Coordinates of C-alpha atoms and ligand atoms in Angstrom, one line a residue:
M236 CA 14.2 -14.7 -11.6
D237 CA 10.8 -15.5 -13.1
L238 CA 8.3 -14.1 -10.6
G239 CA 5.5 -16.2 -12.0
L240 CA 3.1 -13.2 -12.2
T241 CA 2.2 -13.4 -15.9
D242 CA -1.6 -13.4 -16.4
R243 CA -2.2 -13.2 -12.6
T244 CA -4.7 -10.6 -11.5
A245 CA -3.9 -7.9 -8.9
F246 CA -6.1 -5.3 -7.2
V247 CA -4.2 -2.3 -6.0
A248 CA -5.9 0.3 -3.8
G249 CA -4.9 4.0 -3.4
A250 CA -3.2 3.8 -6.7
S251 CA -3.7 7.1 -8.6
K252 CA -0.3 8.2 -7.5
G253 CA 2.6 7.5 -5.1
L254 CA 3.3 4.1 -3.7
G255 CA 0.1 2.5 -4.9
Y256 CA 0.7 3.6 -8.4
A257 CA 4.3 2.4 -8.4
A258 CA 3.2 -1.0 -7.1
A259 CA 0.5 -1.2 -9.8
R260 CA 3.0 -0.3 -12.5
E261 CA 5.6 -2.8 -11.4
L262 CA 2.9 -5.6 -11.2
A263 CA 1.7 -4.7 -14.7
Q264 CA 5.3 -4.7 -16.0
E265 CA 5.7 -8.2 -14.6
G266 CA 2.6 -9.4 -16.6
C267 CA -0.3 -9.0 -14.2
R268 CA -3.7 -7.7 -15.1
V269 CA -4.2 -4.8 -12.8
A270 CA -7.3 -3.2 -11.3
L271 CA -6.4 0.1 -9.6
C272 CA -8.6 2.3 -7.5
S273 CA -8.8 5.7 -5.9
R274 CA -11.6 8.1 -4.9
N275 CA -11.3 10.4 -7.9
E276 CA -12.4 9.4 -11.4
A277 CA -10.2 11.8 -13.3
R278 CA -7.1 10.9 -11.3
I279 CA -7.5 7.2 -11.5
T280 CA -8.3 7.3 -15.2
A281 CA -5.2 9.4 -15.8
A282 CA -3.2 6.9 -13.7
A283 CA -4.5 4.0 -15.8
D284 CA -3.5 5.8 -19.0
D285 CA 0.0 6.5 -17.6
L286 CA 0.3 2.9 -16.5
R287 CA -0.7 1.6 -20.0
D288 CA 2.0 3.8 -21.5
E289 CA 4.7 3.3 -19.0
A290 CA 4.3 -0.4 -18.5
D291 CA 3.4 -0.9 -22.2
V292 CA 0.4 -3.0 -21.5
P293 CA -2.7 -3.4 -23.6
D294 CA -5.8 -1.4 -22.7
D295 CA -7.8 -4.4 -21.6
R296 CA -5.3 -5.5 -18.9
V297 CA -5.7 -2.3 -16.9
L298 CA -9.0 -1.5 -15.0
P299 CA -9.4 1.9 -13.3
L300 CA -12.0 1.9 -10.6
V301 CA -13.5 4.7 -8.5
C302 CA -13.6 3.5 -4.9
D303 CA -13.2 5.1 -1.6
V304 CA -11.8 2.3 0.5
T305 CA -13.6 3.5 3.6
D306 CA -16.9 2.7 1.9
E307 CA -17.5 -1.0 2.4
A308 CA -20.1 -1.3 -0.3
A309 CA -17.8 0.4 -2.8
V310 CA -15.0 -1.9 -1.9
Q311 CA -17.2 -4.9 -2.4
A312 CA -18.3 -3.6 -5.8
A313 CA -14.8 -2.8 -6.9
V314 CA -13.5 -6.3 -6.1
E315 CA -16.5 -7.9 -7.8
E316 CA -16.0 -5.7 -10.9
T317 CA -12.3 -6.8 -11.0
V318 CA -13.3 -10.5 -10.8
D319 CA -16.0 -10.1 -13.4
T320 CA -13.6 -8.3 -15.8
F321 CA -10.5 -10.4 -15.3
G322 CA -12.0 -13.8 -14.3
G323 CA -10.4 -14.0 -10.8
L324 CA -8.1 -12.4 -8.3
N325 CA -4.6 -13.5 -7.1
V326 CA -3.1 -10.5 -5.5
L327 CA -4.6 -7.8 -3.2
V328 CA -2.6 -4.8 -2.2
T329 CA -4.4 -2.8 0.5
N330 CA -3.5 0.9 0.6
A331 CA -5.0 4.4 1.2
G332 CA -3.9 7.9 2.0
G333 CA -2.2 8.7 5.3
P334 CA -3.9 10.4 8.2
P335 CA -3.0 14.0 9.2
S336 CA 0.0 14.9 11.3
G337 CA -0.3 15.6 15.0
A338 CA 1.2 14.5 18.4
A339 CA -0.9 12.1 20.5
T340 CA -2.6 14.8 22.5
D341 CA -2.9 17.3 19.6
V342 CA -5.5 15.1 17.9
D343 CA -8.9 14.1 19.3
R344 CA -11.0 11.0 19.4
A345 CA -12.8 11.9 16.1
D346 CA -9.4 12.1 14.4
Y347 CA -8.4 8.7 15.9
R348 CA -11.7 7.2 14.6
E349 CA -11.2 8.6 11.2
A350 CA -7.6 7.3 11.0
V351 CA -8.8 3.8 12.1
E352 CA -11.5 3.9 9.4
L353 CA -9.0 5.1 6.7
N354 CA -6.2 2.7 7.4
L355 CA -7.4 -0.2 9.6
M356 CA -11.1 -0.8 8.8
S357 CA -10.5 -0.2 5.1
T358 CA -7.8 -3.0 5.1
I359 CA -10.3 -5.4 6.8
S360 CA -13.1 -4.5 4.3
M361 CA -10.7 -5.1 1.3
C362 CA -9.6 -8.4 2.7
E363 CA -13.1 -9.6 3.4
A364 CA -14.2 -8.7 -0.1
A365 CA -11.2 -10.4 -1.7
L366 CA -10.9 -13.5 0.4
P367 CA -13.5 -15.7 -1.3
H368 CA -11.8 -15.0 -4.6
L369 CA -8.3 -15.5 -3.2
R370 CA -9.4 -18.8 -1.7
T371 CA -10.5 -19.9 -5.2
A372 CA -7.2 -18.7 -6.7
A373 CA -5.2 -20.6 -4.0
A374 CA -7.2 -23.8 -4.7
E375 CA -7.0 -23.5 -8.5
D376 CA -3.4 -22.3 -9.1
D377 CA -1.7 -22.0 -5.7
H378 CA -1.2 -18.2 -6.1
A379 CA -3.0 -16.0 -3.6
R380 CA -1.4 -13.1 -1.9
I381 CA -2.4 -10.2 0.4
I382 CA 0.1 -7.3 0.8
M383 CA -0.9 -4.5 3.2
V384 CA 0.8 -1.1 2.9
T385 CA 1.4 0.3 6.4
S386 CA 4.4 2.5 7.6
V387 CA 7.7 2.4 9.3
S388 CA 5.7 4.2 12.1
A389 CA 4.1 0.8 13.0
K390 CA 7.5 -0.5 14.2
Q391 CA 9.0 2.7 15.4
P392 CA 6.5 5.5 16.0
I393 CA 7.0 9.0 14.7
P394 CA 6.2 11.5 17.4
T395 CA 4.3 13.8 15.1
L396 CA 2.2 11.1 13.5
A397 CA 0.2 9.7 16.4
L398 CA -2.8 8.8 14.1
S399 CA -0.6 6.8 11.8
N400 CA 1.3 5.2 14.6
T401 CA -2.0 4.0 16.2
A402 CA -3.9 2.8 13.1
R403 CA -0.9 1.1 11.4
A404 CA -0.2 -0.9 14.6
G405 CA -3.7 -2.3 14.3
V406 CA -3.1 -3.3 10.7
Q407 CA 0.0 -5.2 11.8
G408 CA -2.0 -7.1 14.4
Y409 CA -4.7 -7.9 11.9
A410 CA -2.2 -9.1 9.3
K411 CA -0.5 -11.4 11.7
S412 CA -3.9 -12.8 12.8
L413 CA -5.1 -13.2 9.2
A414 CA -1.9 -14.9 8.1
D415 CA -2.5 -17.8 10.6
D416 CA -6.2 -17.9 9.7
V417 CA -5.9 -18.2 5.9
G418 CA -2.5 -19.9 5.7
P419 CA -4.1 -23.4 5.6
S420 CA -6.0 -22.2 2.5
G421 CA -2.7 -21.3 0.8
I422 CA -3.0 -17.5 1.1
T423 CA 0.0 -15.5 2.2
V424 CA -0.4 -12.2 4.2
N425 CA 2.4 -9.8 4.5
T426 CA 2.8 -6.1 5.3
V427 CA 5.3 -3.6 3.7
L428 CA 6.4 -0.7 5.8
P429 CA 7.6 2.3 3.8
G430 CA 10.0 4.7 5.3
Y431 CA 10.4 8.3 3.9
T432 CA 9.7 7.8 0.2
R433 CA 9.4 10.5 -2.4
T434 CA 5.6 11.0 -3.0
A435 CA 3.0 13.7 -2.6
R436 CA 2.3 12.4 0.9
L437 CA 6.0 13.2 1.9
E438 CA 5.6 16.7 0.4
D439 CA 2.4 17.2 2.6
L440 CA 4.3 16.1 5.7
A441 CA 7.2 18.5 4.7
D442 CA 4.6 21.3 4.4
D443 CA 3.4 20.6 7.9
I444 CA 6.9 20.7 9.3
Q445 CA 7.8 23.8 7.4
A446 CA 4.7 25.6 8.8
E447 CA 5.8 24.5 12.3
T448 CA 9.6 25.1 12.2
G449 CA 10.2 27.3 9.2
Q450 CA 12.8 24.8 7.9
S451 CA 13.4 24.6 4.1
Y452 CA 12.3 21.5 2.3
D453 CA 16.0 20.6 1.7
E454 CA 16.7 20.8 5.5
I455 CA 13.7 18.7 6.3
E456 CA 14.7 16.1 3.7
A457 CA 18.2 16.1 5.1
D458 CA 16.9 15.4 8.6
W459 CA 14.8 12.5 7.3
A460 CA 17.7 11.1 5.4
D461 CA 20.0 11.3 8.4
Q462 CA 17.7 9.0 10.3
N463 CA 18.4 6.2 7.9
A464 CA 21.3 3.8 7.6
L465 CA 21.2 4.7 3.9
P466 CA 21.2 8.5 4.2
R467 CA 18.7 9.3 1.5
I468 CA 15.0 9.4 0.8
G469 CA 13.5 6.2 -0.9
E470 CA 12.0 6.1 -4.4
P471 CA 8.5 4.6 -5.0
E472 CA 10.0 2.1 -7.4
E473 CA 12.2 0.7 -4.6
F474 CA 9.0 0.2 -2.5
A475 CA 7.2 -1.4 -5.5
A476 CA 9.9 -3.9 -6.1
T477 CA 9.3 -5.4 -2.6
V478 CA 5.6 -5.5 -3.0
T479 CA 6.0 -7.2 -6.3
F480 CA 8.3 -9.9 -4.9
L481 CA 5.8 -10.6 -2.0
A482 CA 3.1 -10.8 -4.7
S483 CA 5.1 -13.3 -6.7
A484 CA 5.0 -17.1 -7.0
R485 CA 8.5 -17.1 -5.6
A486 CA 7.3 -15.7 -2.2
G487 CA 5.1 -18.7 -1.5
Y488 CA 6.7 -19.6 1.8
V489 CA 6.8 -16.0 3.1
T490 CA 3.9 -15.1 5.3
G491 CA 3.2 -13.0 8.5
V492 CA 6.2 -10.8 7.7
A493 CA 6.4 -7.1 8.4
M494 CA 8.9 -5.9 5.8
P495 CA 10.3 -2.4 6.2
V496 CA 11.5 -0.6 3.0
D497 CA 13.0 2.3 4.9
G498 CA 16.7 2.6 4.1
G499 CA 17.4 1.3 7.6
R500 CA 15.4 3.8 9.5
S501 CA 14.0 1.2 11.9
K502 CA 16.5 0.5 14.6
H503 CA 15.0 -2.6 16.2
V504 CA 17.3 -5.7 16.0
L505 CA 14.6 -8.1 14.8
Ligands
NAP93 N1 5.5 8.2 1.1 C1 6.0 7.9 2.3 O1 7.1 8.4 2.7 C2 5.2 7.0 3.3 C3 5.9 6.6 4.4 C4 5.2 5.7 5.3 C5 3.9 5.4 5.0 N2 3.2 5.9 3.9 C6 1.8 5.6 3.7 O2 1.7 4.8 2.6 C7 0.4 5.1 2.0 C8 0.6 5.5 0.5 O3 1.5 6.6 0.6 P1 1.8 7.6 -0.6 O4 3.0 8.3 -0.3 O5 1.7 6.9 -1.9 O6 0.5 8.6 -0.4 P2 -0.1 9.7 -1.5 O7 1.0 10.2 -2.4 O8 -0.8 10.6 -0.7 O9 -1.1 8.8 -2.4 C9 -2.3 8.3 -1.7 C10 -3.1 7.5 -2.8 O10 -4.2 7.0 -2.1 C11 -5.4 7.4 -2.7 N3 -6.4 7.5 -1.7 C12 -6.4 8.3 -0.6 N4 -7.4 8.1 0.2 C13 -8.1 7.1 -0.4 C14 -9.3 6.4 -0.1 N5 -10.0 6.7 1.1 N6 -9.8 5.5 -0.9 C15 -9.1 5.1 -2.0 N7 -8.0 5.7 -2.4 C16 -7.5 6.7 -1.6 C17 -5.1 8.7 -3.4 O11 -5.8 8.9 -4.6 P3 -7.2 9.8 -4.6 O12 -6.8 11.2 -4.0 O13 -7.4 10.0 -6.1 O14 -8.2 9.1 -3.9 C18 -3.6 8.4 -3.9 O15 -3.7 7.6 -5.0 C19 -0.2 6.2 2.8 O16 -1.1 5.6 3.8 C20 1.0 6.8 3.5 O17 0.6 7.4 4.7 C21 3.9 6.7 3.0

């Protein structure tokens, strides 16, 4: 299938490693020019170098940007630099790190505010910065996509991740609202909900569980895998393939969807 991504421009946030990096690499392999951002210059520069090597793309088609997505001015500047460098923007992938673990009453209001800034408000800032350019892309070549990274916890909360459960649900509501709002302009808006996927974030969560329960990493991973219909942990490439399809020209009639990539962990019927 030709995904129609050649010479499109994508901006992928939270992309120095993990799911964001995997999405950026897959989009680059499909022919996109890719801007990728994270908070740390050394990490995002190294990621851009890896991406050029692994996706075999020329230097001038990969743009590493230092941007903390909770900083609205930095988000605006990063999006503008992407458009100035590549001449437009077709695909926005919103993403950031995950909030700390904790049950609903173990965390306080300051923690909730921080999580909302990190995962919900950052998503809104990125969309607001990108929308003028996405409207132009939709009008010019009918290819404008927003994909928001959330979590399986948005559909089926994880008791020890109250901050994530709360902030991600807000993103789901925003995505559904935005899809209706910008649909008439030809922009699609979808969310991708990863389940347990092998990244540094998962190792951090395993460390928290180990500190609490004394379980080994293998036992923790087995517990996670047992929750899935497919009894294993996911790989970042499996997540990235779904993001890339939703970013593609072939997904032009898919909008407002919350797509789990979770090995069947979510047990809701619809
Ligand atoms: N992996 C899973 O199993 C899983 C499951 C469900 C949901 N999720 C969620 O999916 C998202 C990505 O997960 P992941 O596993 O790839 O996490 P990860 O391995 O911790 O990577 C997070 C990435 O985001 C960047 N980042 C963190 N805070 C940022 C900020 N404020 N501004 C810009 N970049 C930022 C980090 O780079 P710098 O440190 O260089 O900034 C890094 O590149 C997270 O929100 C996570 O909670 C993951």
